[in-house]
GROMACS .gro file of C-alpha atoms in nm:
model
  297
    1MET     CA    1   0.002  -0.011   0.012
    2SER     CA    2   0.138   0.358  -0.087
    3ALA     CA    3   0.115   0.635   0.157
    4ASP     CA    4  -0.141   0.791  -0.118
    5SER     CA    5  -0.359   0.452  -0.111
    6ARG     CA    6  -0.408   0.374   0.265
    7SER     CA    7  -0.731   0.192   0.330
    8ASP     CA    8  -0.985   0.325   0.573
    9ASP     CA    9  -0.898  -0.019   0.759
   10ASP     CA   10  -0.530   0.147   0.801
   11ARG     CA   11  -0.678   0.463   0.958
   12ARG     CA   12  -0.913   0.235   1.201
   13ARG     CA   13  -0.606   0.193   1.422
   14GLY     CA   14  -0.617   0.532   1.553
   15GLU     CA   15  -0.927   0.439   1.710
   16ASP     CA   16  -0.808   0.098   1.836
   17ALA     CA   17  -0.495   0.271   1.982
   18TYR     CA   18  -0.695   0.529   2.147
   19ALA     CA   19  -0.940   0.257   2.316
   20GLY     CA   20  -0.617   0.041   2.430
   21ASP     CA   21  -0.387   0.038   2.694
   22ARG     CA   22  -0.206   0.372   2.768
   23SER     CA   23   0.071   0.231   3.000
   24GLY     CA   24   0.389   0.127   2.962
   25ASP     CA   25   0.760   0.286   2.887
   26ASP     CA   26   0.834   0.524   2.604
   27ARG     CA   27   1.091   0.763   2.525
   28THR     CA   28   0.997   0.907   2.186
   29ARG     CA   29   1.241   1.125   1.996
   30GLY     CA   30   1.115   1.483   1.896
   31GLU     CA   31   1.314   1.524   1.583
   32ASP     CA   32   1.286   1.800   1.350
   33ASP     CA   33   0.927   1.918   1.468
   34ALA     CA   34   1.079   2.287   1.451
   35ALA     CA   35   1.134   2.240   1.108
   36ARG     CA   36   0.754   2.196   1.058
   37GLY     CA   37   0.723   2.518   1.290
   38ARG     CA   38   0.573   2.299   1.579
   39ASP     CA   39   0.861   2.218   1.817
   40ASP     CA   40   0.664   2.029   2.062
   41ALA     CA   41   0.835   2.153   2.395
   42GLY     CA   42   0.762   2.501   2.278
   43TYR     CA   43   0.419   2.386   2.181
   44GLY     CA   44   0.335   2.254   2.494
   45ALA     CA   45   0.468   2.522   2.685
   46ARG     CA   46   0.263   2.777   2.476
   47ASP     CA   47  -0.054   2.571   2.577
   48GLU     CA   48   0.027   2.586   2.932
   49ARG     CA   49   0.089   2.934   2.912
   50GLU     CA   50  -0.224   2.989   2.752
   51ASP     CA   51  -0.418   2.770   2.979
   52ARG     CA   52  -0.303   2.964   3.265
   53ARG     CA   53  -0.389   3.296   3.116
   54ARG     CA   54  -0.739   3.161   2.983
   55GLY     CA   55  -0.841   2.983   3.296
   56GLY     CA   56  -0.730   2.636   3.208
   57GLU     CA   57  -0.657   2.411   3.446
   58GLY     CA   58  -0.523   2.500   3.815
   59ALA     CA   59  -0.621   2.829   3.681
   60ARG     CA   60  -0.673   3.087   3.984
   61ALA     CA   61  -0.901   3.452   3.950
   62VAL     CA   62  -0.798   3.687   4.218
   63GLY     CA   63  -0.799   3.581   4.541
   64GLY     CA   64  -0.719   3.253   4.476
   65ARG     CA   65  -1.098   3.159   4.408
   66PRO     CA   66  -1.148   2.923   4.067
   67THR     CA   67  -1.228   3.108   3.760
   68ASP     CA   68  -1.555   3.049   3.607
   69ARG     CA   69  -1.540   2.843   3.274
   70ARG     CA   70  -1.896   2.881   3.164
   71GLY     CA   71  -1.848   3.069   2.881
   72ALA     CA   72  -1.730   2.938   2.536
   73ARG     CA   73  -1.447   3.061   2.325
   74PRO     CA   74  -1.520   3.261   2.011
   75ASP     CA   75  -1.305   2.997   1.815
   76GLU     CA   76  -1.458   2.684   1.978
   77PRO     CA   77  -1.727   2.468   1.793
   78ASP     CA   78  -2.086   2.462   1.951
   79LEU     CA   79  -2.154   2.185   2.205
   80PRO     CA   80  -2.496   2.047   2.151
   81GLU     CA   81  -2.714   2.068   2.499
   82ASP     CA   82  -2.783   1.697   2.495
   83VAL     CA   83  -2.423   1.597   2.513
   84GLN     CA   84  -2.310   1.564   2.873
   85ALA     CA   85  -1.984   1.532   3.048
   86SER     CA   86  -2.109   1.215   3.187
   87ASP     CA   87  -2.113   1.062   2.850
   88LEU     CA   88  -1.716   1.057   2.843
   89ASP     CA   89  -1.573   0.723   2.979
   90PRO     CA   90  -1.504   0.732   3.349
   91ALA     CA   91  -1.149   0.629   3.333
   92VAL     CA   92  -1.073   0.965   3.110
   93ARG     CA   93  -1.284   1.170   3.306
   94ARG     CA   94  -1.077   1.082   3.608
   95ASP     CA   95  -0.784   1.243   3.456
   96LEU     CA   96  -0.962   1.547   3.426
   97LEU     CA   97  -1.020   1.629   3.785
   98SER     CA   98  -0.716   1.873   3.808
   99LEU     CA   99  -0.933   2.127   3.617
  100ASP     CA  100  -1.188   2.355   3.796
  101LYS     CA  101  -1.530   2.212   3.755
  102ASN     CA  102  -1.673   2.399   3.480
  103ASN     CA  103  -1.396   2.397   3.267
  104ALA     CA  104  -1.362   2.006   3.315
  105GLU     CA  105  -1.700   1.964   3.217
  106THR     CA  106  -1.664   2.159   2.873
  107VAL     CA  107  -1.352   1.990   2.786
  108ALA     CA  108  -1.521   1.642   2.870
  109ARG     CA  109  -1.806   1.742   2.641
  110HIS     CA  110  -1.583   1.857   2.370
  111MET     CA  111  -1.400   1.532   2.407
  112VAL     CA  112  -1.723   1.325   2.377
  113MET     CA  113  -1.815   1.513   2.049
  114ALA     CA  114  -1.462   1.424   1.895
  115VAL     CA  115  -1.507   1.078   1.944
  116GLU     CA  116  -1.873   1.079   1.813
  117LEU     CA  117  -1.791   1.259   1.513
  118LEU     CA  118  -1.470   1.059   1.439
  119GLU     CA  119  -1.591   0.875   1.148
  120ASP     CA  120  -1.868   1.071   0.971
  121ASP     CA  121  -1.689   1.429   1.041
  122PRO     CA  122  -1.314   1.419   1.118
  123ARG     CA  123  -1.284   1.809   1.044
  124LEU     CA  124  -1.550   1.893   1.301
  125ALA     CA  125  -1.425   1.637   1.555
  126LEU     CA  126  -1.075   1.796   1.507
  127ALA     CA  127  -1.220   2.110   1.606
  128HIS     CA  128  -1.374   1.982   1.903
  129ALA     CA  129  -1.073   1.794   2.000
  130ARG     CA  130  -0.856   2.124   1.929
  131ALA     CA  131  -1.092   2.314   2.177
  132ALA     CA  132  -1.036   2.054   2.436
  133ARG     CA  133  -0.652   2.076   2.427
  134GLN     CA  134  -0.688   2.453   2.398
  135ARG     CA  135  -0.832   2.439   2.787
  136ALA     CA  136  -0.648   2.148   2.919
  137GLY     CA  137  -0.333   2.109   2.733
  138ARG     CA  138  -0.135   1.972   3.048
  139ILE     CA  139  -0.320   1.660   3.041
  140ALA     CA  140  -0.173   1.377   2.859
  141VAL     CA  141  -0.509   1.195   2.756
  142VAL     CA  142  -0.638   1.532   2.602
  143ARG     CA  143  -0.334   1.546   2.399
  144GLU     CA  144  -0.367   1.186   2.299
  145THR     CA  145  -0.734   1.250   2.183
  146ALA     CA  146  -0.625   1.541   1.982
  147GLY     CA  147  -0.340   1.349   1.808
  148VAL     CA  148  -0.574   1.050   1.733
  149VAL     CA  149  -0.828   1.260   1.581
  150ALA     CA  150  -0.586   1.477   1.401
  151TYR     CA  151  -0.469   1.131   1.259
  152HIS     CA  152  -0.822   1.074   1.138
  153ALA     CA  153  -0.868   1.397   0.967
  154GLU     CA  154  -0.531   1.348   0.802
  155GLU     CA  155  -0.311   1.612   1.003
  156TRP     CA  156  -0.034   1.390   1.021
  157ALA     CA  157   0.206   1.654   1.126
  158GLU     CA  158  -0.033   1.784   1.433
  159ALA     CA  159  -0.122   1.405   1.497
  160LEU     CA  160   0.259   1.338   1.542
  161SER     CA  161   0.355   1.623   1.745
  162GLU     CA  162   0.042   1.569   1.978
  163LEU     CA  163   0.112   1.204   2.043
  164ARG     CA  164   0.467   1.271   2.083
  165THR     CA  165   0.374   1.507   2.369
  166ALA     CA  166   0.109   1.271   2.532
  167ARG     CA  167   0.359   1.015   2.523
  168ARG     CA  168   0.627   1.212   2.706
  169MET     CA  169   0.373   1.335   2.948
  170SER     CA  170   0.261   0.943   3.024
  171GLY     CA  171   0.484   0.708   2.872
  172GLY     CA  172   0.351   0.397   2.700
  173SER     CA  173   0.414   0.245   2.331
  174GLY     CA  174   0.033   0.187   2.226
  175LEU     CA  175   0.048   0.430   2.018
  176LEU     CA  176   0.330   0.352   1.790
  177ALA     CA  177   0.149   0.225   1.483
  178VAL     CA  178  -0.029   0.540   1.458
  179MET     CA  179   0.291   0.755   1.482
  180ALA     CA  180   0.459   0.538   1.225
  181ASP     CA  181   0.183   0.595   0.984
  182CYS     CA  182   0.177   0.956   1.062
  183GLU     CA  183   0.540   0.972   0.930
  184ARG     CA  184   0.425   0.760   0.609
  185GLY     CA  185   0.124   1.031   0.569
  186LEU     CA  186   0.460   1.271   0.588
  187GLY     CA  187   0.613   1.097   0.324
  188ARG     CA  188   0.882   0.964   0.550
  189PRO     CA  189   0.836   0.598   0.536
  190GLU     CA  190   1.252   0.531   0.657
  191ARG     CA  191   1.135   0.703   0.967
  192ALA     CA  192   0.824   0.453   0.990
  193ILE     CA  193   1.090   0.157   0.961
  194GLU     CA  194   1.302   0.331   1.224
  195LEU     CA  195   1.004   0.324   1.482
  196GLY     CA  196   0.940  -0.041   1.401
  197ARG     CA  197   1.334  -0.095   1.510
  198SER     CA  198   1.302   0.084   1.821
  199GLU     CA  199   1.323  -0.028   2.188
  200GLU     CA  200   0.942   0.045   2.248
  201ALA     CA  201   0.885  -0.138   1.925
  202GLN     CA  202   1.027  -0.493   2.070
  203ARG     CA  203   0.835  -0.423   2.368
  204LEU     CA  204   0.524  -0.454   2.184
  205SER     CA  205   0.311  -0.788   2.172
  206GLY     CA  206  -0.033  -0.885   2.065
  207ASP     CA  207  -0.276  -0.687   1.819
  208GLU     CA  208  -0.022  -0.366   1.893
  209ALA     CA  209   0.269  -0.534   1.742
  210SER     CA  210   0.100  -0.681   1.459
  211GLU     CA  211  -0.050  -0.339   1.397
  212LEU     CA  212   0.298  -0.173   1.385
  213ARG     CA  213   0.435  -0.473   1.158
  214ILE     CA  214   0.155  -0.384   0.940
  215VAL     CA  215   0.253  -0.010   0.928
  216VAL     CA  216   0.592  -0.087   0.858
  217ALA     CA  217   0.513  -0.338   0.574
  218GLY     CA  218   0.329  -0.034   0.419
  219ALA     CA  219   0.622   0.185   0.451
  220ARG     CA  220   0.838  -0.122   0.288
  221MET     CA  221   0.584  -0.084   0.010
  222ASP     CA  222   0.581   0.301  -0.018
  223LEU     CA  223   0.974   0.239  -0.074
  224GLY     CA  224   0.905  -0.043  -0.354
  225GLN     CA  225   1.046  -0.310  -0.129
  226PHE     CA  226   0.791  -0.567  -0.187
  227ASP     CA  227   0.997  -0.870  -0.052
  228GLN     CA  228   1.077  -0.730   0.242
  229ALA     CA  229   0.730  -0.594   0.353
  230VAL     CA  230   0.635  -0.967   0.275
  231VAL     CA  231   0.896  -1.089   0.525
  232THR     CA  232   0.783  -0.822   0.785
  233LEU     CA  233   0.455  -0.973   0.813
  234GLN     CA  234   0.560  -1.355   0.843
  235THR     CA  235   0.503  -1.425   1.211
  236PRO     CA  236   0.331  -1.704   1.382
  237ASP     CA  237  -0.013  -1.431   1.377
  238LEU     CA  238  -0.025  -1.524   1.016
  239ASP     CA  239  -0.279  -1.833   1.115
  240PRO     CA  240  -0.593  -1.849   0.864
  241ALA     CA  241  -0.776  -1.993   1.203
  242ARG     CA  242  -0.771  -1.678   1.339
  243THR     CA  243  -1.087  -1.467   1.325
  244GLY     CA  244  -1.158  -1.081   1.398
  245SER     CA  245  -1.067  -0.775   1.319
  246ALA     CA  246  -0.696  -0.772   1.414
  247ALA     CA  247  -0.693  -1.104   1.197
  248ALA     CA  248  -0.863  -0.948   0.919
  249ARG     CA  249  -0.604  -0.654   0.881
  250LEU     CA  250  -0.297  -0.876   0.891
  251PHE     CA  251  -0.415  -1.098   0.643
  252TYR     CA  252  -0.528  -0.836   0.433
  253ALA     CA  253  -0.163  -0.666   0.450
  254TYR     CA  254  -0.001  -0.986   0.393
  255ALA     CA  255  -0.225  -1.061   0.075
  256ASP     CA  256  -0.167  -0.711  -0.084
  257ALA     CA  257   0.226  -0.739   0.014
  258LEU     CA  258   0.243  -1.091  -0.191
  259VAL     CA  259   0.041  -0.924  -0.469
  260ALA     CA  260   0.267  -0.620  -0.490
  261ALA     CA  261   0.578  -0.892  -0.464
  262GLY     CA  262   0.423  -1.092  -0.804
  263ARG     CA  263   0.305  -1.395  -0.598
  264THR     CA  264  -0.065  -1.341  -0.700
  265ASP     CA  265  -0.179  -1.677  -0.616
  266GLU     CA  266  -0.054  -1.695  -0.276
  267GLY     CA  267  -0.209  -1.305  -0.231
  268LEU     CA  268  -0.544  -1.462  -0.350
  269GLN     CA  269  -0.569  -1.716  -0.097
  270TRP     CA  270  -0.459  -1.475   0.172
  271PHE     CA  271  -0.734  -1.228   0.044
  272LEU     CA  272  -0.974  -1.510   0.091
  273ASN     CA  273  -0.804  -1.577   0.443
  274ALA     CA  274  -0.882  -1.205   0.520
  275ALA     CA  275  -1.234  -1.238   0.394
  276ALA     CA  276  -1.319  -1.527   0.601
  277ALA     CA  277  -1.152  -1.373   0.918
  278ASP     CA  278  -1.349  -1.030   0.864
  279VAL     CA  279  -1.682  -1.100   1.017
  280ASP     CA  280  -1.771  -0.725   1.095
  281GLY     CA  281  -1.693  -0.676   0.716
  282GLU     CA  282  -1.374  -0.380   0.780
  283THR     CA  283  -1.209  -0.475   0.474
  284ASP     CA  284  -1.272  -0.506   0.096
  285ALA     CA  285  -1.093  -0.863   0.103
  286GLU     CA  286  -1.361  -1.009  -0.098
  287ASP     CA  287  -1.387  -0.772  -0.371
  288ARG     CA  288  -0.984  -0.792  -0.396
  289ALA     CA  289  -1.006  -1.151  -0.456
  290ALA     CA  290  -1.284  -1.097  -0.715
  291GLU     CA  291  -1.063  -0.857  -0.899
  292LEU     CA  292  -0.775  -1.124  -0.877
  293THR     CA  293  -1.018  -1.418  -1.023
  294GLY     CA  294  -1.171  -1.192  -1.285
  295ASP     CA  295  -1.528  -1.244  -1.123
  296ALA     CA  296  -1.533  -0.857  -1.034
  297GLN     CA  297  -1.866  -0.743  -1.135
   0.00000   0.00000   0.00000
């Protein structure tokens, strides 16, 4: 798969990563963000200063009393009245306890909207995620959410910056695949491959490791290294008896790499395996198999 032809299935990994475990160790590099005019350290520091000036977390009015956060800022998207802070996952809401009550409620509502709009209107979802980040830029889960939503909106540089910031704040390696895919989106497949070789990558297991292999294989294909892409995906997880979303994505990526490497018959079989594993219909494996057999309508 090229960076320009990534499937919706690829981009779904952002949702999976957001819903997954955010624990663990990570020491992600912050190279060349300044070249994009978005130095992570400076960007985070500016957010923190703005939060304090505008009544973000920990902000105090004269006399040491919490500021009132009822009013919306002019650049924030509207919040529907029926969207409540209680709609946000309780574990995420707990991360907002350092905010004053009114601000925490508004941040939570923006985050609810960001998640709800993620698939249907990623641009509006991103506006809500940015509003939450502007109000609560020192909270890791808010920055992580902003990164995942920016990824879905194909704002690769912004997504990478936000995810790096979140990882420096809280650690964890569950979003490594999303970060690597951002590098692909920025036209830097070599850096995606480097992330796949990192110490953090070696500590991944299960579906997280599988997702990163899929991205690294895609980066290999971006570079025309089709045989290497095939090898990247050859793990014990390539078991045709497996079913489910993770298995279907892995089988699909493997089939795609095999076809690109000129191994069409094997690719066809793995597209069929992907279709069988894809119980939720997330991929177009059946269509790809039909194209290879000449049965496409």
